[in-house]
Amino acid sequence: MTAVDRVAERPPKPARAKKAVAVRSTLTAWLSRPLADFHLLLAVFGLLTAIGLIMVLSASAPGEVAVGASAYSVFQKQLLYVVVGAVLFLIVLRIPLRTIRYGSTMAMLVCVIMLGLVLTPLGTVAGGAQSWFTVGPVSFQPIEAAKLALALWGAHVLVTKRALLNQYRHLLVPVVPVALVVFALVMLQPDLGGTITLGVVLVSLLWFVGAPMRLFGVIAIGAVSGAVVLAIGATYRLQRVLTYLDPDKDPLGAGLQARQALFALAEGGFFGKGLTNGSSKWRYLPNVHSDFIFAVIGEELGFIGCLLVLGLFGLLAVVGLRIAARNTDPWIRMVSATLTVWLVAQAAINIGYVVQLLPVTGITLPMISSGGTSIVTTMVVFGILANCARHEPAAVSALRSIGPGRVGGILRLPAPEAYKPPPKRKPVRPSTPPRGRKAAPPPVDERRMAGRQAPPSEYRRRDSRRATQDRSRRRDGR
């Protein structure tokens, strides 16, 4: 039997396999489009915003009614902050990234000053921490802005000094000392959750700039040692750790939140009880619309709802790292990767302590938990990521040649600028030669030095012979 006969006798591929190949090729072609990351990021942003508003309304209404307030009071505040965040999202999307980069130094300085002022009588105590500024009915936390400022400013400093980062003093100074000052100010409030997320931002910056692995070993040892000291130094922190290790020891006290969160997730099952039909929000689970809103998602929407939220944050991780990989500007690469890791890590920590994989730290679930400063800052972060997606080289070429596209036309977004590497700077002074070697003398132009007090050379000897011959000829002619 020949090879042609064997190919002819091979059974055809089933229709399901052909459909899978067609779907894969279509998806690959769509993902290779210039603005695929931008559109995917907008989709994740919109879905997380919608889920957050729905779940805040569902989780907060019973508790507000129980205390005699309006069922929509928390939802109305959250909706107002979402509107403010959406306006800032559009503004940040229109600002050139170069302006954001060079304004990060002033933003970092302002955030450090605000973190210092919040510890004075100007700050307000809420939830056991003096971390709020209250102006009339509006309150905000400067720590949220400090996280974003540290990511932008740290990337700016490290990219500016990238040629010197093989030396530890240039790698660590001034980013690490400033970060440690911010850590100290936040821990004086005290706010352990904010300190953890700031640590995530700092480690992400050092990781994506290519710091040596031994430095991360030192950071890990320091973080573990600091966590042990902090846990032992404060009674409530030690109680959180002991509750995490054994939540059944005090089921109606310190272990109430952890137990009720697990009960809510267990009652939800695969498809959930249905929206607004959960029972844990009827004052059984404390802080249900902020820290433990993922438990309400599991109870009312079931495993499918939890999987949807996890899938959206997983897609955010993929898209954010794709934006970093497809850009050429080193600052955009570092900023987009750091902001992505920050949001995804914060979501992982929140979900981790809801399902009892981590101790309770009070970190909110981005875009879903209620909280004005958190939702506004997160929407600004999404605006910066979307702006970074529009600055991918393929996206810049398409937007400047074809046009703004449907979304850009609706939002009237300006065309992004192509990345131009900075010009190479000339050294101010010549570099000193290595020790043990003498620098080679500069080359001497013998022709220009002729007639001056220069050492004897072939040119001078030749001119001297010609002058002597001319003088002898003149004497013979006379």
PDB file of N, CA, C and O in Angstrom, residues 240-313:
ATOM      1  N   ARG A 240      -5.998  37.674  65.769  1.00  0.00           N
ATOM      2  CA  ARG A 240      -6.326  37.321  64.384  1.00  0.00           C
ATOM      3  C   ARG A 240      -5.558  36.083  63.939  1.00  0.00           C
ATOM      4  O   ARG A 240      -6.113  35.203  63.274  1.00  0.00           O
ATOM      5  N   VAL A 241      -4.286  36.018  64.308  1.00  0.00           N
ATOM      6  CA  VAL A 241      -3.481  34.861  63.913  1.00  0.00           C
ATOM      7  C   VAL A 241      -3.990  33.600  64.597  1.00  0.00           C
ATOM      8  O   VAL A 241      -4.125  32.536  63.972  1.00  0.00           O
ATOM      9  N   LEU A 242      -4.291  33.683  65.897  1.00  0.00           N
ATOM     10  CA  LEU A 242      -4.803  32.519  66.618  1.00  0.00           C
ATOM     11  C   LEU A 242      -6.167  32.089  66.094  1.00  0.00           C
ATOM     12  O   LEU A 242      -6.469  30.893  66.021  1.00  0.00           O
ATOM     13  N   THR A 243      -6.997  33.059  65.710  1.00  0.00           N
ATOM     14  CA  THR A 243      -8.300  32.732  65.135  1.00  0.00           C
ATOM     15  C   THR A 243      -8.142  32.042  63.790  1.00  0.00           C
ATOM     16  O   THR A 243      -8.900  31.121  63.452  1.00  0.00           O
ATOM     17  N   TYR A 244      -7.168  32.480  63.009  1.00  0.00           N
ATOM     18  CA  TYR A 244      -6.912  31.828  61.720  1.00  0.00           C
ATOM     19  C   TYR A 244      -6.483  30.381  61.932  1.00  0.00           C
ATOM     20  O   TYR A 244      -6.902  29.476  61.186  1.00  0.00           O
ATOM     21  N   LEU A 245      -5.654  30.143  62.944  1.00  0.00           N
ATOM     22  CA  LEU A 245      -5.188  28.780  63.203  1.00  0.00           C
ATOM     23  C   LEU A 245      -6.301  27.889  63.762  1.00  0.00           C
ATOM     24  O   LEU A 245      -6.345  26.694  63.458  1.00  0.00           O
ATOM     25  N   ASP A 246      -7.215  28.473  64.554  1.00  0.00           N
ATOM     26  CA  ASP A 246      -8.297  27.674  65.151  1.00  0.00           C
ATOM     27  C   ASP A 246      -9.541  28.557  65.266  1.00  0.00           C
ATOM     28  O   ASP A 246      -9.821  29.135  66.326  1.00  0.00           O
ATOM     29  N   PRO A 247     -10.326  28.700  64.195  1.00  0.00           N
ATOM     30  CA  PRO A 247     -11.512  29.574  64.246  1.00  0.00           C
ATOM     31  C   PRO A 247     -12.616  29.047  65.150  1.00  0.00           C
ATOM     32  O   PRO A 247     -13.491  29.813  65.556  1.00  0.00           O
ATOM     33  N   ASP A 248     -12.618  27.752  65.468  1.00  0.00           N
ATOM     34  CA  ASP A 248     -13.669  27.186  66.314  1.00  0.00           C
ATOM     35  C   ASP A 248     -13.423  27.392  67.803  1.00  0.00           C
ATOM     36  O   ASP A 248     -14.273  27.034  68.624  1.00  0.00           O
ATOM     37  N   LYS A 249     -12.276  27.970  68.152  1.00  0.00           N
ATOM     38  CA  LYS A 249     -11.974  28.181  69.567  1.00  0.00           C
ATOM     39  C   LYS A 249     -12.890  29.226  70.170  1.00  0.00           C
ATOM     40  O   LYS A 249     -13.297  29.123  71.345  1.00  0.00           O
ATOM     41  N   ASP A 250     -13.229  30.259  69.416  1.00  0.00           N
ATOM     42  CA  ASP A 250     -14.148  31.308  69.878  1.00  0.00           C
ATOM     43  C   ASP A 250     -15.184  31.542  68.777  1.00  0.00           C
ATOM     44  O   ASP A 250     -15.122  32.531  68.063  1.00  0.00           O
ATOM     45  N   PRO A 251     -16.166  30.644  68.614  1.00  0.00           N
ATOM     46  CA  PRO A 251     -17.070  30.715  67.457  1.00  0.00           C
ATOM     47  C   PRO A 251     -17.991  31.919  67.465  1.00  0.00           C
ATOM     48  O   PRO A 251     -18.433  32.352  66.402  1.00  0.00           O
ATOM     49  N   LEU A 252     -18.293  32.480  68.618  1.00  0.00           N
ATOM     50  CA  LEU A 252     -19.199  33.631  68.689  1.00  0.00           C
ATOM     51  C   LEU A 252     -18.458  34.945  68.897  1.00  0.00           C
ATOM     52  O   LEU A 252     -19.097  35.995  68.997  1.00  0.00           O
ATOM     53  N   GLY A 253     -17.145  34.891  68.934  1.00  0.00           N
ATOM     54  CA  GLY A 253     -16.360  36.100  69.127  1.00  0.00           C
ATOM     55  C   GLY A 253     -15.418  36.350  67.969  1.00  0.00           C
ATOM     56  O   GLY A 253     -15.826  36.766  66.880  1.00  0.00           O
ATOM     57  N   ALA A 254     -14.127  36.067  68.186  1.00  0.00           N
ATOM     58  CA  ALA A 254     -13.125  36.358  67.164  1.00  0.00           C
ATOM     59  C   ALA A 254     -13.301  35.497  65.913  1.00  0.00           C
ATOM     60  O   ALA A 254     -12.955  35.922  64.809  1.00  0.00           O
ATOM     61  N   GLY A 255     -13.825  34.268  66.078  1.00  0.00           N
ATOM     62  CA  GLY A 255     -13.983  33.387  64.926  1.00  0.00           C
ATOM     63  C   GLY A 255     -15.316  33.491  64.230  1.00  0.00           C
ATOM     64  O   GLY A 255     -15.613  32.677  63.346  1.00  0.00           O
ATOM     65  N   LEU A 256     -16.139  34.493  64.602  1.00  0.00           N
ATOM     66  CA  LEU A 256     -17.480  34.586  64.015  1.00  0.00           C
ATOM     67  C   LEU A 256     -17.436  34.876  62.518  1.00  0.00           C
ATOM     68  O   LEU A 256     -18.136  34.232  61.734  1.00  0.00           O
ATOM     69  N   GLN A 257     -16.619  35.853  62.113  1.00  0.00           N
ATOM     70  CA  GLN A 257     -16.570  36.218  60.695  1.00  0.00           C
ATOM     71  C   GLN A 257     -16.129  35.049  59.826  1.00  0.00           C
ATOM     72  O   GLN A 257     -16.746  34.761  58.793  1.00  0.00           O
ATOM     73  N   ALA A 258     -15.060  34.385  60.231  1.00  0.00           N
ATOM     74  CA  ALA A 258     -14.529  33.286  59.416  1.00  0.00           C
ATOM     75  C   ALA A 258     -15.544  32.150  59.302  1.00  0.00           C
ATOM     76  O   ALA A 258     -15.752  31.597  58.214  1.00  0.00           O
ATOM     77  N   ARG A 259     -16.198  31.808  60.391  1.00  0.00           N
ATOM     78  CA  ARG A 259     -17.174  30.713  60.362  1.00  0.00           C
ATOM     79  C   ARG A 259     -18.387  31.076  59.515  1.00  0.00           C
ATOM     80  O   ARG A 259     -18.853  30.286  58.691  1.00  0.00           O
ATOM     81  N   GLN A 260     -18.921  32.284  59.706  1.00  0.00           N
ATOM     82  CA  GLN A 260     -20.104  32.690  58.954  1.00  0.00           C
ATOM     83  C   GLN A 260     -19.808  32.814  57.458  1.00  0.00           C
ATOM     84  O   GLN A 260     -20.673  32.527  56.617  1.00  0.00           O
ATOM     85  N   ALA A 261     -18.592  33.211  57.109  1.00  0.00           N
ATOM     86  CA  ALA A 261     -18.221  33.289  55.694  1.00  0.00           C
ATOM     87  C   ALA A 261     -18.217  31.903  55.056  1.00  0.00           C
ATOM     88  O   ALA A 261     -18.713  31.717  53.936  1.00  0.00           O
ATOM     89  N   LEU A 262     -17.671  30.919  55.778  1.00  0.00           N
ATOM     90  CA  LEU A 262     -17.682  29.560  55.246  1.00  0.00           C
ATOM     91  C   LEU A 262     -19.100  29.003  55.152  1.00  0.00           C
ATOM     92  O   LEU A 262     -19.444  28.283  54.201  1.00  0.00           O
ATOM     93  N   PHE A 263     -19.955  29.309  56.133  1.00  0.00           N
ATOM     94  CA  PHE A 263     -21.340  28.862  56.082  1.00  0.00           C
ATOM     95  C   PHE A 263     -22.048  29.448  54.860  1.00  0.00           C
ATOM     96  O   PHE A 263     -22.818  28.754  54.171  1.00  0.00           O
ATOM     97  N   ALA A 264     -21.789  30.727  54.583  1.00  0.00           N
ATOM     98  CA  ALA A 264     -22.426  31.372  53.432  1.00  0.00           C
ATOM     99  C   ALA A 264     -21.976  30.719  52.127  1.00  0.00           C
ATOM    100  O   ALA A 264     -22.796  30.455  51.225  1.00  0.00           O
ATOM    101  N   LEU A 265     -20.685  30.447  51.999  1.00  0.00           N
ATOM    102  CA  LEU A 265     -20.194  29.801  50.785  1.00  0.00           C
ATOM    103  C   LEU A 265     -20.760  28.391  50.646  1.00  0.00           C
ATOM    104  O   LEU A 265     -21.091  27.949  49.534  1.00  0.00           O
ATOM    105  N   ALA A 266     -20.891  27.677  51.766  1.00  0.00           N
ATOM    106  CA  ALA A 266     -21.417  26.305  51.706  1.00  0.00           C
ATOM    107  C   ALA A 266     -22.888  26.288  51.325  1.00  0.00           C
ATOM    108  O   ALA A 266     -23.335  25.416  50.563  1.00  0.00           O
ATOM    109  N   GLU A 267     -23.656  27.245  51.828  1.00  0.00           N
ATOM    110  CA  GLU A 267     -25.085  27.276  51.513  1.00  0.00           C
ATOM    111  C   GLU A 267     -25.344  27.663  50.066  1.00  0.00           C
ATOM    112  O   GLU A 267     -26.404  27.338  49.523  1.00  0.00           O
ATOM    113  N   GLY A 268     -24.417  28.363  49.450  1.00  0.00           N
ATOM    114  CA  GLY A 268     -24.633  28.773  48.065  1.00  0.00           C
ATOM    115  C   GLY A 268     -24.634  27.618  47.083  1.00  0.00           C
ATOM    116  O   GLY A 268     -25.340  27.645  46.079  1.00  0.00           O
ATOM    117  N   GLY A 269     -23.819  26.599  47.354  1.00  0.00           N
ATOM    118  CA  GLY A 269     -23.763  25.457  46.449  1.00  0.00           C
ATOM    119  C   GLY A 269     -23.194  25.832  45.093  1.00  0.00           C
ATOM    120  O   GLY A 269     -22.325  26.703  44.963  1.00  0.00           O
ATOM    121  N   PHE A 270     -23.707  25.160  44.064  1.00  0.00           N
ATOM    122  CA  PHE A 270     -23.168  25.366  42.715  1.00  0.00           C
ATOM    123  C   PHE A 270     -23.796  26.573  42.027  1.00  0.00           C
ATOM    124  O   PHE A 270     -23.103  27.376  41.401  1.00  0.00           O
ATOM    125  N   PHE A 271     -25.120  26.709  42.136  1.00  0.00           N
ATOM    126  CA  PHE A 271     -25.810  27.796  41.432  1.00  0.00           C
ATOM    127  C   PHE A 271     -26.239  28.922  42.363  1.00  0.00           C
ATOM    128  O   PHE A 271     -26.701  29.956  41.893  1.00  0.00           O
ATOM    129  N   GLY A 272     -26.147  28.755  43.665  1.00  0.00           N
ATOM    130  CA  GLY A 272     -26.503  29.806  44.596  1.00  0.00           C
ATOM    131  C   GLY A 272     -27.984  29.858  44.910  1.00  0.00           C
ATOM    132  O   GLY A 272     -28.817  29.223  44.258  1.00  0.00           O
ATOM    133  N   LYS A 273     -28.330  30.629  45.921  1.00  0.00           N
ATOM    134  CA  LYS A 273     -29.726  30.789  46.326  1.00  0.00           C
ATOM    135  C   LYS A 273     -30.498  31.765  45.446  1.00  0.00           C
ATOM    136  O   LYS A 273     -31.711  31.837  45.520  1.00  0.00           O
ATOM    137  N   GLY A 274     -29.778  32.534  44.657  1.00  0.00           N
ATOM    138  CA  GLY A 274     -30.421  33.570  43.864  1.00  0.00           C
ATOM    139  C   GLY A 274     -30.118  34.945  44.430  1.00  0.00           C
ATOM    140  O   GLY A 274     -29.920  35.120  45.639  1.00  0.00           O
ATOM    141  N   LEU A 275     -30.066  35.915  43.555  1.00  0.00           N
ATOM    142  CA  LEU A 275     -29.729  37.283  43.959  1.00  0.00           C
ATOM    143  C   LEU A 275     -30.743  37.799  44.976  1.00  0.00           C
ATOM    144  O   LEU A 275     -31.957  37.624  44.804  1.00  0.00           O
ATOM    145  N   THR A 276     -30.242  38.429  46.032  1.00  0.00           N
ATOM    146  CA  THR A 276     -31.000  39.019  47.148  1.00  0.00           C
ATOM    147  C   THR A 276     -31.600  37.964  48.076  1.00  0.00           C
ATOM    148  O   THR A 276     -32.292  38.315  49.037  1.00  0.00           O
ATOM    149  N   ASN A 277     -31.363  36.680  47.855  1.00  0.00           N
ATOM    150  CA  ASN A 277     -31.958  35.633  48.693  1.00  0.00           C
ATOM    151  C   ASN A 277     -31.003  35.091  49.743  1.00  0.00           C
ATOM    152  O   ASN A 277     -31.338  34.124  50.420  1.00  0.00           O
ATOM    153  N   GLY A 278     -29.828  35.667  49.887  1.00  0.00           N
ATOM    154  CA  GLY A 278     -28.886  35.184  50.886  1.00  0.00           C
ATOM    155  C   GLY A 278     -29.320  35.546  52.300  1.00  0.00           C
ATOM    156  O   GLY A 278     -30.021  36.552  52.524  1.00  0.00           O
ATOM    157  N   SER A 279     -28.919  34.762  53.262  1.00  0.00           N
ATOM    158  CA  SER A 279     -29.291  34.987  54.665  1.00  0.00           C
ATOM    159  C   SER A 279     -28.152  35.546  55.498  1.00  0.00           C
ATOM    160  O   SER A 279     -28.388  36.094  56.576  1.00  0.00           O
ATOM    161  N   SER A 280     -26.919  35.420  55.039  1.00  0.00           N
ATOM    162  CA  SER A 280     -25.785  35.871  55.852  1.00  0.00           C
ATOM    163  C   SER A 280     -25.769  37.387  56.017  1.00  0.00           C
ATOM    164  O   SER A 280     -25.263  37.894  57.026  1.00  0.00           O
ATOM    165  N   LYS A 281     -26.316  38.127  55.071  1.00  0.00           N
ATOM    166  CA  LYS A 281     -26.297  39.588  55.145  1.00  0.00           C
ATOM    167  C   LYS A 281     -27.302  40.134  56.154  1.00  0.00           C
ATOM    168  O   LYS A 281     -27.281  41.325  56.464  1.00  0.00           O
ATOM    169  N   TRP A 282     -28.167  39.271  56.700  1.00  0.00           N
ATOM    170  CA  TRP A 282     -29.133  39.711  57.710  1.00  0.00           C
ATOM    171  C   TRP A 282     -28.456  39.738  59.077  1.00  0.00           C
ATOM    172  O   TRP A 282     -28.865  39.074  60.019  1.00  0.00           O
ATOM    173  N   ARG A 283     -27.354  40.495  59.136  1.00  0.00           N
ATOM    174  CA  ARG A 283     -26.618  40.765  60.370  1.00  0.00           C
ATOM    175  C   ARG A 283     -26.008  39.505  60.972  1.00  0.00           C
ATOM    176  O   ARG A 283     -25.727  39.452  62.165  1.00  0.00           O
ATOM    177  N   TYR A 284     -25.829  38.469  60.170  1.00  0.00           N
ATOM    178  CA  TYR A 284     -25.110  37.284  60.635  1.00  0.00           C
ATOM    179  C   TYR A 284     -23.611  37.396  60.363  1.00  0.00           C
ATOM    180  O   TYR A 284     -22.806  36.827  61.086  1.00  0.00           O
ATOM    181  N   LEU A 285     -23.250  38.102  59.293  1.00  0.00           N
ATOM    182  CA  LEU A 285     -21.849  38.231  58.894  1.00  0.00           C
ATOM    183  C   LEU A 285     -21.442  39.693  58.992  1.00  0.00           C
ATOM    184  O   LEU A 285     -21.955  40.536  58.240  1.00  0.00           O
ATOM    185  N   PRO A 286     -20.543  40.074  59.902  1.00  0.00           N
ATOM    186  CA  PRO A 286     -20.114  41.475  60.015  1.00  0.00           C
ATOM    187  C   PRO A 286     -19.345  41.935  58.769  1.00  0.00           C
ATOM    188  O   PRO A 286     -18.696  41.141  58.091  1.00  0.00           O
ATOM    189  N   ASN A 287     -19.437  43.244  58.503  1.00  0.00           N
ATOM    190  CA  ASN A 287     -18.734  43.874  57.365  1.00  0.00           C
ATOM    191  C   ASN A 287     -19.033  43.141  56.056  1.00  0.00           C
ATOM    192  O   ASN A 287     -18.140  42.903  55.238  1.00  0.00           O
ATOM    193  N   VAL A 288     -20.279  42.810  55.848  1.00  0.00           N
ATOM    194  CA  VAL A 288     -20.626  41.935  54.731  1.00  0.00           C
ATOM    195  C   VAL A 288     -20.496  42.643  53.390  1.00  0.00           C
ATOM    196  O   VAL A 288     -20.188  42.015  52.377  1.00  0.00           O
ATOM    197  N   HIS A 289     -20.721  43.951  53.342  1.00  0.00           N
ATOM    198  CA  HIS A 289     -20.672  44.654  52.057  1.00  0.00           C
ATOM    199  C   HIS A 289     -19.296  45.251  51.765  1.00  0.00           C
ATOM    200  O   HIS A 289     -19.111  45.879  50.722  1.00  0.00           O
ATOM    201  N   SER A 290     -18.327  45.045  52.649  1.00  0.00           N
ATOM    202  CA  SER A 290     -16.977  45.579  52.392  1.00  0.00           C
ATOM    203  C   SER A 290     -15.952  44.455  52.361  1.00  0.00           C
ATOM    204  O   SER A 290     -15.545  43.998  51.284  1.00  0.00           O
ATOM    205  N   ASP A 291     -15.546  43.976  53.517  1.00  0.00           N
ATOM    206  CA  ASP A 291     -14.463  42.986  53.563  1.00  0.00           C
ATOM    207  C   ASP A 291     -14.899  41.601  53.100  1.00  0.00           C
ATOM    208  O   ASP A 291     -14.115  40.877  52.479  1.00  0.00           O
ATOM    209  N   PHE A 292     -16.141  41.190  53.399  1.00  0.00           N
ATOM    210  CA  PHE A 292     -16.580  39.815  53.149  1.00  0.00           C
ATOM    211  C   PHE A 292     -17.662  39.742  52.080  1.00  0.00           C
ATOM    212  O   PHE A 292     -18.537  38.881  52.133  1.00  0.00           O
ATOM    213  N   ILE A 293     -17.603  40.611  51.099  1.00  0.00           N
ATOM    214  CA  ILE A 293     -18.621  40.586  50.055  1.00  0.00           C
ATOM    215  C   ILE A 293     -18.487  39.360  49.154  1.00  0.00           C
ATOM    216  O   ILE A 293     -19.461  38.926  48.525  1.00  0.00           O
ATOM    217  N   PHE A 294     -17.318  38.756  49.091  1.00  0.00           N
ATOM    218  CA  PHE A 294     -17.145  37.554  48.283  1.00  0.00           C
ATOM    219  C   PHE A 294     -17.964  36.400  48.856  1.00  0.00           C
ATOM    220  O   PHE A 294     -18.414  35.518  48.105  1.00  0.00           O
ATOM    221  N   ALA A 295     -18.188  36.384  50.176  1.00  0.00           N
ATOM    222  CA  ALA A 295     -19.037  35.349  50.767  1.00  0.00           C
ATOM    223  C   ALA A 295     -20.478  35.499  50.304  1.00  0.00           C
ATOM    224  O   ALA A 295     -21.173  34.503  50.070  1.00  0.00           O
ATOM    225  N   VAL A 296     -20.960  36.730  50.162  1.00  0.00           N
ATOM    226  CA  VAL A 296     -22.314  36.958  49.659  1.00  0.00           C
ATOM    227  C   VAL A 296     -22.421  36.528  48.198  1.00  0.00           C
ATOM    228  O   VAL A 296     -23.442  35.966  47.774  1.00  0.00           O
ATOM    229  N   ILE A 297     -21.368  36.772  47.417  1.00  0.00           N
ATOM    230  CA  ILE A 297     -21.365  36.317  46.024  1.00  0.00           C
ATOM    231  C   ILE A 297     -21.491  34.806  45.972  1.00  0.00           C
ATOM    232  O   ILE A 297     -22.262  34.244  45.173  1.00  0.00           O
ATOM    233  N   GLY A 298     -20.738  34.112  46.832  1.00  0.00           N
ATOM    234  CA  GLY A 298     -20.815  32.658  46.849  1.00  0.00           C
ATOM    235  C   GLY A 298     -22.154  32.144  47.304  1.00  0.00           C
ATOM    236  O   GLY A 298     -22.628  31.102  46.818  1.00  0.00           O
ATOM    237  N   GLU A 299     -22.805  32.849  48.233  1.00  0.00           N
ATOM    238  CA  GLU A 299     -24.102  32.380  48.731  1.00  0.00           C
ATOM    239  C   GLU A 299     -25.222  32.631  47.731  1.00  0.00           C
ATOM    240  O   GLU A 299     -26.091  31.780  47.531  1.00  0.00           O
ATOM    241  N   GLU A 300     -25.219  33.785  47.088  1.00  0.00           N
ATOM    242  CA  GLU A 300     -26.334  34.143  46.217  1.00  0.00           C
ATOM    243  C   GLU A 300     -26.124  33.710  44.768  1.00  0.00           C
ATOM    244  O   GLU A 300     -27.091  33.377  44.077  1.00  0.00           O
ATOM    245  N   LEU A 301     -24.892  33.726  44.309  1.00  0.00           N
ATOM    246  CA  LEU A 301     -24.599  33.331  42.925  1.00  0.00           C
ATOM    247  C   LEU A 301     -23.913  31.983  42.833  1.00  0.00           C
ATOM    248  O   LEU A 301     -23.698  31.491  41.711  1.00  0.00           O
ATOM    249  N   GLY A 302     -23.529  31.414  43.954  1.00  0.00           N
ATOM    250  CA  GLY A 302     -22.971  30.075  43.977  1.00  0.00           C
ATOM    251  C   GLY A 302     -21.561  30.001  43.406  1.00  0.00           C
ATOM    252  O   GLY A 302     -20.861  31.009  43.244  1.00  0.00           O
ATOM    253  N   PHE A 303     -21.166  28.771  43.125  1.00  0.00           N
ATOM    254  CA  PHE A 303     -19.832  28.530  42.572  1.00  0.00           C
ATOM    255  C   PHE A 303     -19.670  29.212  41.221  1.00  0.00           C
ATOM    256  O   PHE A 303     -18.575  29.672  40.881  1.00  0.00           O
ATOM    257  N   ILE A 304     -20.766  29.315  40.460  1.00  0.00           N
ATOM    258  CA  ILE A 304     -20.694  29.975  39.148  1.00  0.00           C
ATOM    259  C   ILE A 304     -20.340  31.448  39.312  1.00  0.00           C
ATOM    260  O   ILE A 304     -19.507  31.992  38.578  1.00  0.00           O
ATOM    261  N   GLY A 305     -20.964  32.127  40.275  1.00  0.00           N
ATOM    262  CA  GLY A 305     -20.643  33.533  40.506  1.00  0.00           C
ATOM    263  C   GLY A 305     -19.221  33.738  40.976  1.00  0.00           C
ATOM    264  O   GLY A 305     -18.526  34.662  40.528  1.00  0.00           O
ATOM    265  N   CYS A 306     -18.769  32.864  41.888  1.00  0.00           N
ATOM    266  CA  CYS A 306     -17.373  32.961  42.341  1.00  0.00           C
ATOM    267  C   CYS A 306     -16.400  32.712  41.194  1.00  0.00           C
ATOM    268  O   CYS A 306     -15.373  33.392  41.071  1.00  0.00           O
ATOM    269  N   LEU A 307     -16.732  31.733  40.363  1.00  0.00           N
ATOM    270  CA  LEU A 307     -15.861  31.442  39.224  1.00  0.00           C
ATOM    271  C   LEU A 307     -15.827  32.606  38.239  1.00  0.00           C
ATOM    272  O   LEU A 307     -14.781  32.889  37.638  1.00  0.00           O
ATOM    273  N   LEU A 308     -16.958  33.308  38.079  1.00  0.00           N
ATOM    274  CA  LEU A 308     -16.982  34.478  37.203  1.00  0.00           C
ATOM    275  C   LEU A 308     -16.055  35.571  37.723  1.00  0.00           C
ATOM    276  O   LEU A 308     -15.273  36.164  36.966  1.00  0.00           O
ATOM    277  N   VAL A 309     -16.106  35.837  39.030  1.00  0.00           N
ATOM    278  CA  VAL A 309     -15.229  36.869  39.615  1.00  0.00           C
ATOM    279  C   VAL A 309     -13.764  36.462  39.493  1.00  0.00           C
ATOM    280  O   VAL A 309     -12.902  37.273  39.100  1.00  0.00           O
ATOM    281  N   LEU A 310     -13.460  35.205  39.812  1.00  0.00           N
ATOM    282  CA  LEU A 310     -12.081  34.724  39.683  1.00  0.00           C
ATOM    283  C   LEU A 310     -11.612  34.791  38.235  1.00  0.00           C
ATOM    284  O   LEU A 310     -10.457  35.147  37.960  1.00  0.00           O
ATOM    285  N   GLY A 311     -12.496  34.451  37.295  1.00  0.00           N
ATOM    286  CA  GLY A 311     -12.124  34.511  35.886  1.00  0.00           C
ATOM    287  C   GLY A 311     -11.836  35.927  35.420  1.00  0.00           C
ATOM    288  O   GLY A 311     -10.915  36.156  34.623  1.00  0.00           O
ATOM    289  N   LEU A 312     -12.608  36.900  35.922  1.00  0.00           N
ATOM    290  CA  LEU A 312     -12.377  38.295  35.529  1.00  0.00           C
ATOM    291  C   LEU A 312     -11.029  38.794  36.052  1.00  0.00           C
ATOM    292  O   LEU A 312     -10.297  39.488  35.332  1.00  0.00           O
ATOM    293  N   PHE A 313     -10.688  38.450  37.280  1.00  0.00           N
ATOM    294  CA  PHE A 313      -9.381  38.872  37.795  1.00  0.00           C
ATOM    295  C   PHE A 313      -8.242  38.099  37.116  1.00  0.00           C
ATOM    296  O   PHE A 313      -7.147  38.647  36.922  1.00  0.00           O
TER     297      PHE A 313
END
